[in-house]
Amino acid sequence: MKPFAFVFPGQGSQAVGMLDAWGDHPAVRDTLADASAALGEDLGALIAQGPKEALALTTNTQPVMLVAGVACWRAWRAEGGVAPAAVAGHSLGEYSALVAAEVLTLAQAVPLVRLRAAAMQQAVPVGTGAMAAILGLDAQKVIAGCAEATAAMGQAGAEVVEAVNFNDPAQTVIAGSKAAVDKACEVLKGLGAKRALPLPVSAPFHSSLMKPAAEQLKAALAALELGAPRIPVVNNIDVAVEQEADRIRDALYRQAFGPVRWVECVQKIRALGIDTVVECGPGKVLAGMTKRIDAGLTGAALYDPATLAEVKALLG
């Protein structure tokens, strides 16, 4: 079997009924039961029934996307799928990757991401932060445009905007205070961006405004016993594979208020000698990014029994 990596999606790929196609698959059913018990809520009902508005609340989105990714992973393993050569996850998806690598148990991870989500929401009041996707502009120009917009706002740093998600060569997401993000969109269009699309999110994730949330997360991580990775995990913040528990904790802490370096993560996977990247979890967002980052890579998605069979056939 050719070497491959699994990558796990984050917020934005959620949808009501996103696990319905699995039916009563034991691995999926047991994952939902385990996660619901850990949180004291019926996550299966929320995923299956919604409503969409409840699923979109970050305090719900983060746990359900973690669980959905892990459910697909466990189904893969239950159906005889072998372990990948490496794993990674986009933003929140890094927690699914850490569960797959047995660094975190699902019972540890579900309450942890609920706390992460709640802390992020509390850090910046709804309506005062914003994010936008910048399309068709080189990442270095986006970084420069954000710096220009922040400087133009003045106010001794009260209004900030930063490049926070480097998703593919032509898509970078920015985040910060709403006024600064609006200003940056103007600046970046002037620098040649094809589009600047406001994102329907409730907080400026991965920006420096998330530092108070990260401090809460740091305290929670310190109380958890982490396992040694059974599979190499390429992290978002340093594009590094860590083995030591304290370094993994520190990377998760810094990831909360630092950028998701996804382009580099995919390039790192390629540098490990891997040419097939499988998105494990709802949607096909990361599979599409994979091909745009490196046309020499094969991108695939695994989100239901049919795609599981397709991935098995692809990997030979």
GROMACS .gro file of C-alpha atoms in nm:
model
  316
    1MET     CA    1   0.000   0.000   0.000
    2LYS     CA    2   0.134   0.342  -0.095
    3PRO     CA    3   0.216   0.579   0.195
    4PHE     CA    4  -0.064   0.821   0.274
    5ALA     CA    5  -0.165   1.085   0.529
    6PHE     CA    6  -0.499   1.155   0.693
    7VAL     CA    7  -0.602   1.517   0.752
    8PHE     CA    8  -0.901   1.628   0.958
    9PRO     CA    9  -1.129   1.926   0.882
   10GLY     CA   10  -1.223   2.204   1.123
   11GLN     CA   11  -1.505   2.454   1.156
   12GLY     CA   12  -1.698   2.534   0.841
   13SER     CA   13  -1.752   2.176   0.721
   14GLN     CA   14  -2.036   2.101   0.964
   15ALA     CA   15  -2.383   2.017   0.832
   16VAL     CA   16  -2.700   1.876   0.984
   17GLY     CA   17  -2.709   1.503   0.911
   18MET     CA   18  -2.339   1.485   0.825
   19LEU     CA   19  -2.306   1.132   0.966
   20ASP     CA   20  -2.641   0.995   0.842
   21ALA     CA   21  -2.488   0.794   0.558
   22TRP     CA   22  -2.310   0.571   0.811
   23GLY     CA   23  -2.646   0.443   0.932
   24ASP     CA   24  -2.598   0.236   1.248
   25HIS     CA   25  -2.229   0.161   1.186
   26PRO     CA   26  -2.097   0.036   1.522
   27ALA     CA   27  -1.780   0.250   1.516
   28VAL     CA   28  -1.978   0.569   1.448
   29ARG     CA   29  -2.253   0.482   1.694
   30ASP     CA   30  -2.000   0.406   1.970
   31THR     CA   31  -1.803   0.725   1.900
   32LEU     CA   32  -2.117   0.936   1.937
   33ALA     CA   33  -2.208   0.754   2.259
   34ASP     CA   34  -1.858   0.799   2.404
   35ALA     CA   35  -1.848   1.170   2.317
   36SER     CA   36  -2.199   1.235   2.447
   37ALA     CA   37  -2.111   1.066   2.776
   38ALA     CA   38  -1.793   1.275   2.809
   39LEU     CA   39  -1.985   1.599   2.757
   40GLY     CA   40  -2.314   1.509   2.922
   41GLU     CA   41  -2.506   1.606   2.605
   42ASP     CA   42  -2.655   1.410   2.316
   43LEU     CA   43  -2.417   1.511   2.038
   44GLY     CA   44  -2.562   1.249   1.807
   45ALA     CA   45  -2.903   1.416   1.819
   46LEU     CA   46  -2.748   1.759   1.756
   47ILE     CA   47  -2.559   1.628   1.452
   48ALA     CA   48  -2.857   1.439   1.314
   49GLN     CA   49  -3.130   1.694   1.380
   50GLY     CA   50  -2.964   2.032   1.424
   51PRO     CA   51  -3.104   2.289   1.389
   52LYS     CA   52  -2.842   2.441   1.161
   53GLU     CA   53  -2.821   2.753   1.380
   54ALA     CA   54  -2.735   2.545   1.687
   55LEU     CA   55  -2.473   2.350   1.494
   56ALA     CA   56  -2.315   2.678   1.379
   57LEU     CA   57  -2.255   2.805   1.735
   58THR     CA   58  -1.883   2.765   1.793
   59THR     CA   59  -1.942   2.602   2.132
   60ASN     CA   60  -2.128   2.327   1.946
   61THR     CA   61  -1.936   2.328   1.617
   62GLN     CA   62  -1.602   2.249   1.776
   63PRO     CA   63  -1.718   1.936   1.966
   64VAL     CA   64  -1.932   1.802   1.679
   65MET     CA   65  -1.659   1.844   1.417
   66LEU     CA   66  -1.408   1.675   1.646
   67VAL     CA   67  -1.648   1.385   1.696
   68ALA     CA   68  -1.739   1.359   1.327
   69GLY     CA   69  -1.373   1.335   1.228
   70VAL     CA   70  -1.301   1.073   1.493
   71ALA     CA   71  -1.612   0.875   1.393
   72CYS     CA   72  -1.491   0.853   1.033
   73TRP     CA   73  -1.144   0.758   1.155
   74ARG     CA   74  -1.277   0.480   1.377
   75ALA     CA   75  -1.496   0.352   1.093
   76TRP     CA   76  -1.189   0.337   0.868
   77ARG     CA   77  -0.997   0.137   1.126
   78ALA     CA   78  -1.296  -0.090   1.200
   79GLU     CA   79  -1.323  -0.171   0.829
   80GLY     CA   80  -0.962  -0.285   0.814
   81GLY     CA   81  -0.805   0.044   0.706
   82VAL     CA   82  -0.439   0.064   0.800
   83ALA     CA   83  -0.284   0.352   0.992
   84PRO     CA   84  -0.151   0.643   0.782
   85ALA     CA   85   0.213   0.747   0.776
   86ALA     CA   86   0.119   1.087   0.921
   87VAL     CA   87  -0.182   1.288   1.034
   88ALA     CA   88  -0.265   1.658   1.060
   89GLY     CA   89  -0.574   1.869   1.115
   90HIS     CA   90  -0.684   2.215   1.007
   91SER     CA   91  -0.726   2.433   1.317
   92LEU     CA   92  -0.979   2.246   1.533
   93GLY     CA   93  -0.906   1.938   1.320
   94GLU     CA   94  -0.568   1.909   1.491
   95TYR     CA   95  -0.755   1.776   1.796
   96SER     CA   96  -0.911   1.499   1.585
   97ALA     CA   97  -0.562   1.417   1.457
   98LEU     CA   98  -0.432   1.395   1.813
   99VAL     CA   99  -0.713   1.154   1.905
  100ALA     CA  100  -0.630   0.941   1.600
  101ALA     CA  101  -0.264   0.939   1.710
  102GLU     CA  102  -0.371   0.843   2.066
  103VAL     CA  103  -0.218   1.154   2.221
  104LEU     CA  104  -0.563   1.250   2.353
  105THR     CA  105  -0.850   1.017   2.431
  106LEU     CA  106  -1.189   1.114   2.293
  107ALA     CA  107  -1.312   1.154   2.650
  108GLN     CA  108  -1.035   1.411   2.710
  109ALA     CA  109  -1.070   1.590   2.378
  110VAL     CA  110  -1.445   1.659   2.371
  111PRO     CA  111  -1.462   1.865   2.694
  112LEU     CA  112  -1.131   2.030   2.599
  113VAL     CA  113  -1.260   2.164   2.267
  114ARG     CA  114  -1.587   2.272   2.430
  115LEU     CA  115  -1.379   2.476   2.677
  116ARG     CA  116  -1.165   2.607   2.389
  117ALA     CA  117  -1.475   2.718   2.199
  118ALA     CA  118  -1.638   2.885   2.500
  119ALA     CA  119  -1.316   3.066   2.590
  120MET     CA  120  -1.276   3.191   2.233
  121GLN     CA  121  -1.630   3.323   2.229
  122GLN     CA  122  -1.582   3.499   2.563
  123ALA     CA  123  -1.251   3.654   2.460
  124VAL     CA  124  -1.410   3.883   2.201
  125PRO     CA  125  -1.777   3.990   2.230
  126VAL     CA  126  -1.996   3.885   1.938
  127GLY     CA  127  -1.997   4.153   1.669
  128THR     CA  128  -1.666   4.315   1.766
  129GLY     CA  129  -1.442   4.064   1.587
  130ALA     CA  130  -1.447   3.944   1.227
  131MET     CA  131  -1.279   3.721   0.970
  132ALA     CA  132  -1.257   3.742   0.591
  133ALA     CA  133  -1.121   3.521   0.314
  134ILE     CA  134  -0.886   3.697   0.076
  135LEU     CA  135  -0.880   3.536  -0.267
  136GLY     CA  136  -0.631   3.572  -0.549
  137LEU     CA  137  -0.353   3.750  -0.362
  138ASP     CA  138  -0.009   3.627  -0.258
  139ALA     CA  139   0.014   3.554   0.115
  140GLN     CA  140   0.306   3.794   0.168
  141LYS     CA  141   0.097   4.077   0.020
  142VAL     CA  142  -0.187   3.983   0.254
  143ILE     CA  143   0.048   4.003   0.552
  144ALA     CA  144   0.174   4.344   0.435
  145GLY     CA  145  -0.180   4.470   0.373
  146CYS     CA  146  -0.288   4.368   0.722
  147ALA     CA  147   0.006   4.554   0.872
  148GLU     CA  148  -0.086   4.862   0.668
  149ALA     CA  149  -0.450   4.844   0.779
  150THR     CA  150  -0.356   4.799   1.145
  151ALA     CA  151  -0.122   5.098   1.130
  152ALA     CA  152  -0.392   5.308   0.964
  153MET     CA  153  -0.633   5.233   1.248
  154GLY     CA  154  -0.402   5.383   1.511
  155GLN     CA  155  -0.558   5.368   1.858
  156ALA     CA  156  -0.247   5.212   2.016
  157GLY     CA  157  -0.321   4.858   1.905
  158ALA     CA  158  -0.688   4.843   2.002
  159GLU     CA  159  -0.779   4.767   1.639
  160VAL     CA  160  -0.576   4.485   1.484
  161VAL     CA  161  -0.601   4.258   1.181
  162GLU     CA  162  -0.372   3.965   1.098
  163ALA     CA  163  -0.333   3.686   0.843
  164VAL     CA  164  -0.441   3.376   1.033
  165ASN     CA  165  -0.514   3.087   0.794
  166PHE     CA  166  -0.280   3.016   0.503
  167ASN     CA  167  -0.516   2.776   0.326
  168ASP     CA  168  -0.375   2.755  -0.025
  169PRO     CA  169  -0.153   2.973  -0.248
  170ALA     CA  170  -0.448   3.193  -0.349
  171GLN     CA  171  -0.655   3.193  -0.029
  172THR     CA  172  -0.555   3.351   0.300
  173VAL     CA  173  -0.797   3.423   0.583
  174ILE     CA  174  -0.758   3.736   0.794
  175ALA     CA  175  -0.900   3.804   1.140
  176GLY     CA  176  -0.912   4.075   1.403
  177SER     CA  177  -1.134   4.356   1.522
  178LYS     CA  178  -1.425   4.423   1.284
  179ALA     CA  179  -1.318   4.776   1.195
  180ALA     CA  180  -0.963   4.666   1.119
  181VAL     CA  181  -1.080   4.368   0.909
  182ASP     CA  182  -1.307   4.599   0.709
  183LYS     CA  183  -1.015   4.836   0.653
  184ALA     CA  184  -0.787   4.549   0.551
  185CYS     CA  185  -1.041   4.428   0.295
  186GLU     CA  186  -1.028   4.772   0.133
  187VAL     CA  187  -0.648   4.779   0.138
  188LEU     CA  188  -0.614   4.425   0.002
  189LYS     CA  189  -0.855   4.488  -0.284
  190GLY     CA  190  -0.636   4.785  -0.370
  191LEU     CA  191  -0.333   4.554  -0.371
  192GLY     CA  192  -0.501   4.328  -0.625
  193ALA     CA  193  -0.711   4.077  -0.428
  194LYS     CA  194  -0.983   3.932  -0.652
  195ARG     CA  195  -1.228   3.907  -0.363
  196ALA     CA  196  -1.250   3.978   0.010
  197LEU     CA  197  -1.531   3.769   0.155
  198PRO     CA  198  -1.654   3.824   0.513
  199LEU     CA  199  -1.693   3.488   0.689
  200PRO     CA  200  -1.998   3.397   0.902
  201VAL     CA  201  -1.807   3.333   1.224
  202SER     CA  202  -1.862   3.448   1.579
  203ALA     CA  203  -1.502   3.528   1.678
  204PRO     CA  204  -1.167   3.624   1.517
  205PHE     CA  205  -1.010   3.278   1.548
  206HIS     CA  206  -0.630   3.241   1.551
  207SER     CA  207  -0.570   3.614   1.590
  208SER     CA  208  -0.382   3.771   1.881
  209LEU     CA  209  -0.722   3.872   2.022
  210MET     CA  210  -0.761   3.504   2.120
  211LYS     CA  211  -0.474   3.522   2.373
  212PRO     CA  212  -0.710   3.530   2.677
  213ALA     CA  213  -0.880   3.215   2.548
  214ALA     CA  214  -0.544   3.049   2.498
  215GLU     CA  215  -0.454   3.110   2.862
  216GLN     CA  216  -0.767   2.919   2.970
  217LEU     CA  217  -0.679   2.641   2.729
  218LYS     CA  218  -0.324   2.629   2.863
  219ALA     CA  219  -0.450   2.566   3.215
  220ALA     CA  220  -0.680   2.287   3.096
  221LEU     CA  221  -0.402   2.123   2.893
  222ALA     CA  222  -0.170   2.128   3.193
  223ALA     CA  223  -0.416   1.910   3.384
  224LEU     CA  224  -0.433   1.641   3.114
  225GLU     CA  225  -0.205   1.340   3.080
  226LEU     CA  226  -0.108   1.303   2.714
  227GLY     CA  227  -0.008   0.982   2.542
  228ALA     CA  228   0.295   0.939   2.318
  229PRO     CA  229   0.194   0.982   1.950
  230ARG     CA  230   0.138   0.646   1.778
  231ILE     CA  231   0.135   0.829   1.442
  232PRO     CA  232   0.341   1.142   1.356
  233VAL     CA  233   0.123   1.456   1.389
  234VAL     CA  234   0.222   1.762   1.183
  235ASN     CA  235   0.108   2.060   1.389
  236ASN     CA  236  -0.038   2.388   1.259
  237ILE     CA  237   0.165   2.644   1.448
  238ASP     CA  238   0.522   2.521   1.385
  239VAL     CA  239   0.467   2.273   1.098
  240ALA     CA  240   0.654   2.031   1.325
  241VAL     CA  241   0.618   1.674   1.447
  242GLU     CA  242   0.650   1.672   1.826
  243GLN     CA  243   0.692   1.375   2.060
  244GLU     CA  244   0.714   1.534   2.405
  245ALA     CA  245   0.389   1.606   2.591
  246ASP     CA  246   0.492   1.955   2.704
  247ARG     CA  247   0.582   2.057   2.349
  248ILE     CA  248   0.249   1.927   2.220
  249ARG     CA  249   0.065   2.122   2.492
  250ASP     CA  250   0.259   2.439   2.408
  251ALA     CA  251   0.186   2.403   2.036
  252LEU     CA  252  -0.189   2.370   2.106
  253TYR     CA  253  -0.175   2.674   2.334
  254ARG     CA  254  -0.002   2.888   2.070
  255GLN     CA  255  -0.225   2.755   1.792
  256ALA     CA  256  -0.526   2.920   1.957
  257PHE     CA  257  -0.385   3.270   1.889
  258GLY     CA  258  -0.143   3.194   1.606
  259PRO     CA  259  -0.181   3.120   1.236
  260VAL     CA  260  -0.282   2.791   1.074
  261ARG     CA  261   0.007   2.730   0.834
  262TRP     CA  262  -0.184   2.481   0.622
  263VAL     CA  263   0.008   2.529   0.297
  264GLU     CA  264   0.330   2.444   0.481
  265CYS     CA  265   0.165   2.149   0.662
  266VAL     CA  266   0.073   1.991   0.328
  267GLN     CA  267   0.421   2.064   0.193
  268LYS     CA  268   0.568   1.898   0.506
  269ILE     CA  269   0.355   1.589   0.442
  270ARG     CA  270   0.490   1.576   0.085
  271ALA     CA  271   0.846   1.614   0.220
  272LEU     CA  272   0.788   1.303   0.434
  273GLY     CA  273   0.759   1.105   0.111
  274ILE     CA  274   0.379   1.095   0.107
  275ASP     CA  275   0.188   1.166  -0.214
  276THR     CA  276  -0.171   1.082  -0.114
  277VAL     CA  277  -0.364   1.295   0.136
  278VAL     CA  278  -0.703   1.174   0.258
  279GLU     CA  279  -0.945   1.413   0.428
  280CYS     CA  280  -1.112   1.220   0.710
  281GLY     CA  281  -1.442   1.376   0.815
  282PRO     CA  282  -1.734   1.568   0.668
  283GLY     CA  283  -1.680   1.762   0.347
  284LYS     CA  284  -1.413   1.793   0.080
  285VAL     CA  285  -1.258   2.130   0.167
  286LEU     CA  286  -0.911   2.002   0.255
  287ALA     CA  287  -0.905   1.759  -0.038
  288GLY     CA  288  -0.953   2.054  -0.272
  289MET     CA  289  -0.686   2.259  -0.096
  290THR     CA  290  -0.440   1.970  -0.125
  291LYS     CA  291  -0.452   1.978  -0.504
  292ARG     CA  292  -0.421   2.357  -0.515
  293ILE     CA  293  -0.121   2.351  -0.283
  294ASP     CA  294   0.065   2.082  -0.475
  295ALA     CA  295  -0.066   1.948  -0.807
  296GLY     CA  296   0.160   1.645  -0.763
  297LEU     CA  297  -0.040   1.526  -0.464
  298THR     CA  298  -0.351   1.309  -0.481
  299GLY     CA  299  -0.630   1.444  -0.261
  300ALA     CA  300  -0.925   1.228  -0.153
  301ALA     CA  301  -1.210   1.249   0.098
  302LEU     CA  302  -1.353   0.989   0.338
  303TYR     CA  303  -1.688   1.081   0.489
  304ASP     CA  304  -1.926   0.786   0.433
  305PRO     CA  305  -1.917   0.412   0.349
  306ALA     CA  306  -1.895   0.478  -0.027
  307THR     CA  307  -1.593   0.709   0.000
  308LEU     CA  308  -1.431   0.471   0.250
  309ALA     CA  309  -1.445   0.202  -0.019
  310GLU     CA  310  -1.307   0.448  -0.277
  311VAL     CA  311  -1.012   0.536  -0.052
  312LYS     CA  312  -0.935   0.168   0.004
  313ALA     CA  313  -0.929   0.114  -0.372
  314LEU     CA  314  -0.717   0.425  -0.428
  315LEU     CA  315  -0.456   0.315  -0.175
  316GLY     CA  316  -0.443  -0.036  -0.318
   0.00000   0.00000   0.00000
